[in-house]
PDB file of C-alpha atoms in Angstrom:
ATOM      1  CA  UNK A 168     109.705 104.622 131.912  1.00 60.00           C
ATOM      2  CA  UNK A 169     107.302 102.313 130.248  1.00 62.00           C
ATOM      3  CA  UNK A 170     107.927  99.107 128.414  1.00 86.00           C
ATOM      4  CA  UNK A 171     106.138  96.083 127.135  1.00 91.00           C
ATOM      5  CA  UNK A 172     107.353  92.466 127.100  1.00 94.00           C
ATOM      6  CA  UNK A 173     105.956  89.723 124.964  1.00 95.00           C
ATOM      7  CA  UNK A 174     107.020  86.570 126.688  1.00 93.00           C
ATOM      8  CA  UNK A 175     107.051  84.243 123.678  1.00 95.00           C
ATOM      9  CA  UNK A 176     108.616  84.945 120.305  1.00 94.00           C
ATOM     10  CA  UNK A 177     106.770  81.972 118.762  1.00 96.00           C
ATOM     11  CA  UNK A 178     103.627  80.078 119.750  1.00 98.00           C
ATOM     12  CA  UNK A 179     102.452  76.951 117.939  1.00 98.00           C
ATOM     13  CA  UNK A 180      98.920  75.564 118.242  1.00 98.00           C
ATOM     14  CA  UNK A 181      96.718  73.144 116.368  1.00 97.00           C
ATOM     15  CA  UNK A 182      93.621  74.329 114.596  1.00 97.00           C
ATOM     16  CA  UNK A 183      90.652  74.268 116.957  1.00 97.00           C
ATOM     17  CA  UNK A 184      92.729  74.549 120.160  1.00 98.00           C
ATOM     18  CA  UNK A 185      92.949  77.626 122.413  1.00 98.00           C
ATOM     19  CA  UNK A 186      95.396  80.456 121.820  1.00 98.00           C
ATOM     20  CA  UNK A 187      97.271  82.333 124.557  1.00 98.00           C
ATOM     21  CA  UNK A 188      99.726  85.109 123.712  1.00 98.00           C
ATOM     22  CA  UNK A 189     101.311  86.699 126.757  1.00 98.00           C
ATOM     23  CA  UNK A 190     102.110  90.348 127.344  1.00 97.00           C
ATOM     24  CA  UNK A 191     103.399  92.154 130.416  1.00 96.00           C
ATOM     25  CA  UNK A 192     103.844  95.879 130.702  1.00 92.00           C
ATOM     26  CA  UNK A 193     105.465  98.333 133.041  1.00 87.00           C
ATOM     27  CA  UNK A 194     104.098 101.833 133.397  1.00 75.00           C
ATOM     28  CA  UNK A 195     103.991 104.436 136.120  1.00 69.00           C
ATOM     29  CA  UNK A 196     100.710 105.740 134.778  1.00 72.00           C
ATOM     30  CA  UNK A 197      97.366 104.274 133.818  1.00 75.00           C
ATOM     31  CA  UNK A 198      98.184 102.798 130.445  1.00 82.00           C
ATOM     32  CA  UNK A 199      96.239 102.284 127.284  1.00 86.00           C
ATOM     33  CA  UNK A 200      96.977  98.846 125.874  1.00 90.00           C
ATOM     34  CA  UNK A 201      96.485  97.454 122.403  1.00 93.00           C
ATOM     35  CA  UNK A 202      96.931  94.247 120.466  1.00 96.00           C
ATOM     36  CA  UNK A 203      97.674  94.480 116.754  1.00 96.00           C
ATOM     37  CA  UNK A 204      97.953  91.686 114.186  1.00 96.00           C
ATOM     38  CA  UNK A 205     100.224  91.664 111.145  1.00 95.00           C
ATOM     39  CA  UNK A 206     100.006  89.217 108.268  1.00 93.00           C
ATOM     40  CA  UNK A 207     103.156  88.705 106.156  1.00 89.00           C
ATOM     41  CA  UNK A 208     104.249  91.799 104.242  1.00 85.00           C
ATOM     42  CA  UNK A 209     101.200  93.715 105.393  1.00 89.00           C
ATOM     43  CA  UNK A 210     100.489  96.595 107.721  1.00 90.00           C
ATOM     44  CA  UNK A 211      99.210  96.213 111.265  1.00 93.00           C
ATOM     45  CA  UNK A 212      95.527  95.909 112.088  1.00 94.00           C
ATOM     46  CA  UNK A 213      94.015  96.685 115.476  1.00 93.00           C
ATOM     47  CA  UNK A 214      92.562  93.621 117.215  1.00 95.00           C
ATOM     48  CA  UNK A 215      91.421  95.249 120.439  1.00 93.00           C
ATOM     49  CA  UNK A 216      92.216  97.999 122.933  1.00 91.00           C
ATOM     50  CA  UNK A 217      91.971  98.657 126.659  1.00 89.00           C
ATOM     51  CA  UNK A 218      91.402 102.240 127.778  1.00 80.00           C
ATOM     52  CA  UNK A 219      90.451 102.003 131.499  1.00 75.00           C
ATOM     53  CA  UNK A 220      86.891 100.841 130.915  1.00 75.00           C
ATOM     54  CA  UNK A 221      85.998  97.135 131.247  1.00 84.00           C
ATOM     55  CA  UNK A 222      88.998  94.969 132.092  1.00 89.00           C
ATOM     56  CA  UNK A 223      87.878  92.178 129.746  1.00 94.00           C
ATOM     57  CA  UNK A 224      88.097  93.491 126.230  1.00 94.00           C
ATOM     58  CA  UNK A 225      86.588  91.767 123.214  1.00 95.00           C
ATOM     59  CA  UNK A 226      88.095  92.310 119.801  1.00 94.00           C
ATOM     60  CA  UNK A 227      87.671  91.207 116.242  1.00 94.00           C
ATOM     61  CA  UNK A 228      87.873  87.616 114.955  1.00 94.00           C
ATOM     62  CA  UNK A 229      86.965  86.115 118.343  1.00 96.00           C
ATOM     63  CA  UNK A 230      89.993  87.444 120.229  1.00 97.00           C
ATOM     64  CA  UNK A 231      89.805  88.904 123.707  1.00 97.00           C
ATOM     65  CA  UNK A 232      92.231  90.165 126.341  1.00 97.00           C
ATOM     66  CA  UNK A 233      92.042  90.789 130.055  1.00 95.00           C
ATOM     67  CA  UNK A 234      93.742  93.695 131.778  1.00 93.00           C
ATOM     68  CA  UNK A 235      95.133  92.594 135.151  1.00 92.00           C
ATOM     69  CA  UNK A 236      96.647  95.518 136.995  1.00 89.00           C
ATOM     70  CA  UNK A 237      97.941  93.397 139.898  1.00 90.00           C
ATOM     71  CA  UNK A 238      99.878  91.220 137.456  1.00 92.00           C
ATOM     72  CA  UNK A 239     100.666  94.041 134.978  1.00 92.00           C
ATOM     73  CA  UNK A 240      99.488  91.748 132.211  1.00 94.00           C
ATOM     74  CA  UNK A 241      97.341  91.999 129.108  1.00 96.00           C
ATOM     75  CA  UNK A 242      97.298  88.503 127.631  1.00 97.00           C
ATOM     76  CA  UNK A 243      95.516  87.794 124.361  1.00 98.00           C
ATOM     77  CA  UNK A 244      93.308  84.715 124.063  1.00 98.00           C
ATOM     78  CA  UNK A 245      91.041  82.958 121.615  1.00 98.00           C
ATOM     79  CA  UNK A 246      89.056  79.806 122.410  1.00 97.00           C
ATOM     80  CA  UNK A 247      89.630  78.060 119.106  1.00 97.00           C
ATOM     81  CA  UNK A 248      92.398  78.797 116.617  1.00 97.00           C
ATOM     82  CA  UNK A 249      91.760  79.038 112.909  1.00 97.00           C
ATOM     83  CA  UNK A 250      94.326  78.647 110.155  1.00 96.00           C
ATOM     84  CA  UNK A 251      93.758  82.285 109.183  1.00 95.00           C
ATOM     85  CA  UNK A 252      94.973  83.360 112.650  1.00 97.00           C
ATOM     86  CA  UNK A 253      98.548  82.531 111.707  1.00 97.00           C
ATOM     87  CA  UNK A 254     100.315  85.893 111.833  1.00 97.00           C
ATOM     88  CA  UNK A 255     102.482  88.079 114.044  1.00 96.00           C
ATOM     89  CA  UNK A 256     100.882  89.751 117.030  1.00 97.00           C
ATOM     90  CA  UNK A 257     102.104  92.898 118.753  1.00 96.00           C
ATOM     91  CA  UNK A 258     101.254  94.104 122.238  1.00 95.00           C
ATOM     92  CA  UNK A 259     101.452  97.893 122.492  1.00 92.00           C
ATOM     93  CA  UNK A 260     101.312 100.293 125.433  1.00 88.00           C
ATOM     94  CA  UNK A 261     100.691 104.021 125.469  1.00 82.00           C
ATOM     95  CA  UNK A 262     101.123 106.443 128.341  1.00 68.00           C
ATOM     96  CA  UNK A 263      97.885 108.277 128.932  1.00 60.00           C
ATOM     97  CA  UNK A 264      98.152 111.770 127.481  1.00 57.00           C
ATOM     98  CA  UNK A 265     101.080 111.081 125.167  1.00 58.00           C
ATOM     99  CA  UNK A 266     101.179 110.225 121.491  1.00 61.00           C
ATOM    100  CA  UNK A 267     104.058 107.799 121.677  1.00 73.00           C
ATOM    101  CA  UNK A 268     103.342 104.094 121.583  1.00 83.00           C
ATOM    102  CA  UNK A 269     105.772 101.405 122.732  1.00 86.00           C
ATOM    103  CA  UNK A 270     105.647  98.174 120.747  1.00 90.00           C
ATOM    104  CA  UNK A 271     106.542  94.738 121.985  1.00 92.00           C
ATOM    105  CA  UNK A 272     108.873  92.630 119.880  1.00 93.00           C
ATOM    106  CA  UNK A 273     106.028  90.477 118.575  1.00 94.00           C
ATOM    107  CA  UNK A 274     104.826  86.893 118.868  1.00 96.00           C
ATOM    108  CA  UNK A 275     104.539  84.768 115.771  1.00 96.00           C
ATOM    109  CA  UNK A 276     101.524  82.451 115.952  1.00 97.00           C
ATOM    110  CA  UNK A 277     101.771  79.245 113.955  1.00 97.00           C
ATOM    111  CA  UNK A 278      98.602  77.197 113.409  1.00 97.00           C
ATOM    112  CA  UNK A 279      98.873  73.619 112.196  1.00 97.00           C
ATOM    113  CA  UNK A 280      96.040  71.574 110.681  1.00 95.00           C
TER     114      UNK A 280
ATOM    115  CA  UNK B 387      87.186 103.594 101.034  1.00 66.00           C
ATOM    116  CA  UNK B 388      89.307 105.559 103.479  1.00 72.00           C
ATOM    117  CA  UNK B 389      92.786 104.397 104.219  1.00 92.00           C
ATOM    118  CA  UNK B 390      96.516 104.861 103.983  1.00 95.00           C
ATOM    119  CA  UNK B 391      98.419 104.228 100.782  1.00 96.00           C
ATOM    120  CA  UNK B 392     102.139 103.573 100.771  1.00 97.00           C
ATOM    121  CA  UNK B 393     104.243 103.365  97.645  1.00 96.00           C
ATOM    122  CA  UNK B 394     106.221 101.724  96.313  1.00 96.00           C
ATOM    123  CA  UNK B 395     105.599  98.375  97.962  1.00 95.00           C
ATOM    124  CA  UNK B 396     109.085  97.151  97.073  1.00 95.00           C
ATOM    125  CA  UNK B 397     112.112  99.317  96.406  1.00 94.00           C
ATOM    126  CA  UNK B 398     115.735  98.565  95.678  1.00 93.00           C
ATOM    127  CA  UNK B 399     118.469 101.109  96.195  1.00 90.00           C
ATOM    128  CA  UNK B 400     122.160 101.224  95.578  1.00 90.00           C
ATOM    129  CA  UNK B 401     124.396 102.335  98.413  1.00 87.00           C
ATOM    130  CA  UNK B 402     124.849 106.081  98.492  1.00 87.00           C
ATOM    131  CA  UNK B 403     121.481 106.896  96.949  1.00 91.00           C
ATOM    132  CA  UNK B 404     118.660 108.740  98.623  1.00 93.00           C
ATOM    133  CA  UNK B 405     115.176 107.281  98.257  1.00 95.00           C
ATOM    134  CA  UNK B 406     111.750 108.674  99.119  1.00 97.00           C
ATOM    135  CA  UNK B 407     108.833 106.582 100.349  1.00 97.00           C
ATOM    136  CA  UNK B 408     105.361 107.941  99.800  1.00 98.00           C
ATOM    137  CA  UNK B 409     102.518 107.916 102.348  1.00 98.00           C
ATOM    138  CA  UNK B 410      99.082 109.337 101.578  1.00 97.00           C
ATOM    139  CA  UNK B 411      95.954 109.158 103.760  1.00 96.00           C
ATOM    140  CA  UNK B 412      92.346 110.125 103.119  1.00 95.00           C
ATOM    141  CA  UNK B 413      91.137 109.558 106.680  1.00 92.00           C
ATOM    142  CA  UNK B 414      91.334 113.274 107.535  1.00 91.00           C
ATOM    143  CA  UNK B 415      93.719 112.428 110.383  1.00 90.00           C
ATOM    144  CA  UNK B 416      95.915 115.149 111.798  1.00 89.00           C
ATOM    145  CA  UNK B 417      98.734 112.937 113.076  1.00 89.00           C
ATOM    146  CA  UNK B 418     101.011 110.783 110.925  1.00 92.00           C
ATOM    147  CA  UNK B 419     103.928 108.515 111.767  1.00 93.00           C
ATOM    148  CA  UNK B 420     106.771 106.551 110.207  1.00 96.00           C
ATOM    149  CA  UNK B 421     107.961 103.315 111.750  1.00 95.00           C
ATOM    150  CA  UNK B 422     110.771 100.980 110.847  1.00 96.00           C
ATOM    151  CA  UNK B 423     110.344  97.241 111.359  1.00 94.00           C
ATOM    152  CA  UNK B 424     113.229  94.782 111.592  1.00 92.00           C
ATOM    153  CA  UNK B 425     112.861  91.076 112.392  1.00 84.00           C
ATOM    154  CA  UNK B 426     112.581  90.427 116.122  1.00 79.00           C
ATOM    155  CA  UNK B 427     112.640  94.115 117.057  1.00 81.00           C
ATOM    156  CA  UNK B 428     109.057  95.228 116.824  1.00 85.00           C
ATOM    157  CA  UNK B 429     108.377  98.691 115.452  1.00 91.00           C
ATOM    158  CA  UNK B 430     110.590 101.699 116.086  1.00 93.00           C
ATOM    159  CA  UNK B 431     109.425 105.265 115.580  1.00 92.00           C
ATOM    160  CA  UNK B 432     111.380 107.318 113.042  1.00 96.00           C
ATOM    161  CA  UNK B 433     109.406 110.582 112.794  1.00 95.00           C
ATOM    162  CA  UNK B 434     105.935 111.790 113.588  1.00 91.00           C
ATOM    163  CA  UNK B 435     103.836 114.826 112.759  1.00 92.00           C
ATOM    164  CA  UNK B 436     100.866 116.091 114.730  1.00 87.00           C
ATOM    165  CA  UNK B 437      99.936 118.882 112.354  1.00 89.00           C
ATOM    166  CA  UNK B 438     100.786 120.265 108.932  1.00 93.00           C
ATOM    167  CA  UNK B 439     104.200 121.956 108.689  1.00 94.00           C
ATOM    168  CA  UNK B 440     105.367 120.445 111.963  1.00 93.00           C
ATOM    169  CA  UNK B 441     107.134 117.183 112.782  1.00 94.00           C
ATOM    170  CA  UNK B 442     109.266 115.672 115.524  1.00 92.00           C
ATOM    171  CA  UNK B 443     112.059 113.127 115.649  1.00 94.00           C
ATOM    172  CA  UNK B 444     111.285 109.714 116.990  1.00 92.00           C
ATOM    173  CA  UNK B 445     113.694 107.192 118.473  1.00 91.00           C
ATOM    174  CA  UNK B 446     115.741 106.481 115.346  1.00 95.00           C
ATOM    175  CA  UNK B 447     115.605 109.638 113.187  1.00 96.00           C
ATOM    176  CA  UNK B 448     119.278 109.693 112.164  1.00 96.00           C
ATOM    177  CA  UNK B 449     119.679 109.255 108.409  1.00 96.00           C
ATOM    178  CA  UNK B 450     116.032 110.020 107.674  1.00 97.00           C
ATOM    179  CA  UNK B 451     114.099 113.174 106.768  1.00 97.00           C
ATOM    180  CA  UNK B 452     110.409 114.013 106.367  1.00 98.00           C
ATOM    181  CA  UNK B 453     108.128 116.823 105.296  1.00 97.00           C
ATOM    182  CA  UNK B 454     104.479 117.607 106.040  1.00 97.00           C
ATOM    183  CA  UNK B 455     103.320 120.201 103.541  1.00 97.00           C
ATOM    184  CA  UNK B 456      99.831 118.754 103.230  1.00 96.00           C
ATOM    185  CA  UNK B 457      97.579 117.064 105.751  1.00 95.00           C
ATOM    186  CA  UNK B 458      97.194 114.037 103.501  1.00 96.00           C
ATOM    187  CA  UNK B 459     100.876 113.418 102.785  1.00 98.00           C
ATOM    188  CA  UNK B 460     103.930 112.521 104.892  1.00 98.00           C
ATOM    189  CA  UNK B 461     106.816 111.355 102.690  1.00 98.00           C
ATOM    190  CA  UNK B 462     109.940 109.790 104.198  1.00 98.00           C
ATOM    191  CA  UNK B 463     113.379 110.180 102.639  1.00 97.00           C
ATOM    192  CA  UNK B 464     115.991 107.586 103.489  1.00 96.00           C
ATOM    193  CA  UNK B 465     119.295 109.330 102.962  1.00 94.00           C
ATOM    194  CA  UNK B 466     122.725 107.942 102.242  1.00 89.00           C
ATOM    195  CA  UNK B 467     123.600 108.755 105.853  1.00 88.00           C
ATOM    196  CA  UNK B 468     121.399 105.898 107.066  1.00 89.00           C
ATOM    197  CA  UNK B 469     123.909 103.129 107.673  1.00 88.00           C
ATOM    198  CA  UNK B 470     121.562 100.161 107.543  1.00 90.00           C
ATOM    199  CA  UNK B 471     118.463 101.135 105.575  1.00 93.00           C
ATOM    200  CA  UNK B 472     117.273  97.672 104.540  1.00 94.00           C
ATOM    201  CA  UNK B 473     113.978  97.233 106.408  1.00 95.00           C
ATOM    202  CA  UNK B 474     110.209  97.246 106.209  1.00 95.00           C
ATOM    203  CA  UNK B 475     108.796 100.766 106.608  1.00 97.00           C
ATOM    204  CA  UNK B 476     105.291 101.418 107.890  1.00 96.00           C
ATOM    205  CA  UNK B 477     103.332 104.631 107.768  1.00 96.00           C
ATOM    206  CA  UNK B 478     100.445 105.237 110.168  1.00 94.00           C
ATOM    207  CA  UNK B 479      97.962 107.938 111.075  1.00 93.00           C
ATOM    208  CA  UNK B 480      95.672 108.831 113.965  1.00 88.00           C
ATOM    209  CA  UNK B 481      93.403 111.585 115.185  1.00 80.00           C
ATOM    210  CA  UNK B 482      95.183 113.545 117.912  1.00 67.00           C
ATOM    211  CA  UNK B 483      95.459 112.379 121.492  1.00 57.00           C
ATOM    212  CA  UNK B 484      92.768 113.993 123.570  1.00 52.00           C
ATOM    213  CA  UNK B 485      90.187 113.104 120.957  1.00 50.00           C
ATOM    214  CA  UNK B 486      90.810 109.361 120.995  1.00 53.00           C
ATOM    215  CA  UNK B 487      92.817 106.651 122.664  1.00 58.00           C
ATOM    216  CA  UNK B 488      95.771 106.737 120.319  1.00 65.00           C
ATOM    217  CA  UNK B 489      94.712 103.983 117.940  1.00 83.00           C
ATOM    218  CA  UNK B 490      96.873 103.923 114.829  1.00 89.00           C
ATOM    219  CA  UNK B 491      95.790 103.074 111.300  1.00 92.00           C
ATOM    220  CA  UNK B 492      98.564 101.540 109.213  1.00 94.00           C
ATOM    221  CA  UNK B 493      99.433 101.383 105.561  1.00 95.00           C
ATOM    222  CA  UNK B 494     100.590  98.127 103.976  1.00 94.00           C
ATOM    223  CA  UNK B 495     104.255  99.004 104.165  1.00 95.00           C
ATOM    224  CA  UNK B 496     107.215  99.530 101.859  1.00 96.00           C
ATOM    225  CA  UNK B 497     110.099  97.074 101.802  1.00 95.00           C
ATOM    226  CA  UNK B 498     113.418  98.750 101.051  1.00 95.00           C
ATOM    227  CA  UNK B 499     116.431  96.672 100.078  1.00 94.00           C
ATOM    228  CA  UNK B 500     119.887  98.146  99.627  1.00 90.00           C
ATOM    229  CA  UNK B 501     121.971  96.300  97.069  1.00 85.00           C
TER     230      UNK B 501
END
């Protein structure tokens, strides 16, 4: 079975400080991993994806994530938070070869001035 | 611009009524999906379709029905059998697995409230 755990339901940062959103996964296969962002009452937008190429993945809006197989983690980071980053972030895992995605429960990022 | 259009954005329903949510895409994607989102629970898969005239149940299909008569359209009906239908519903599409990594493209969602 595969699952994904987002370790924090809420993360609060100040504008200009680093962002760290944590995600751990469990999978018996080589997974594909994604981070999506959702602004209030909107759909989800892909931030970045890992598909067994480079372990450090760069995404849109300055976000990046590092795949660490030994730690089964795929944490999302950004060096400097912006007010517009305030949103909910979902870590998602997909078994290679299957359509089905498994979504984490989300982390709400709050950015204060 | 290509994308996914969901309508209506907000919908109110009385108990015992069926309601249909529309999802249209012009991305030429073969696969389409319906997800339900509740606070603190992430997204749960209701139904998905990999090709026209075919669809499969997801994790929480009870009380829902779908059709896929056209490649562009994948409407979801929330029936009166769905015990707790108040939620945010998201439609998504993708090109089939084997041709890509499974990235989904989402619509902006429909919020259903049962009065």
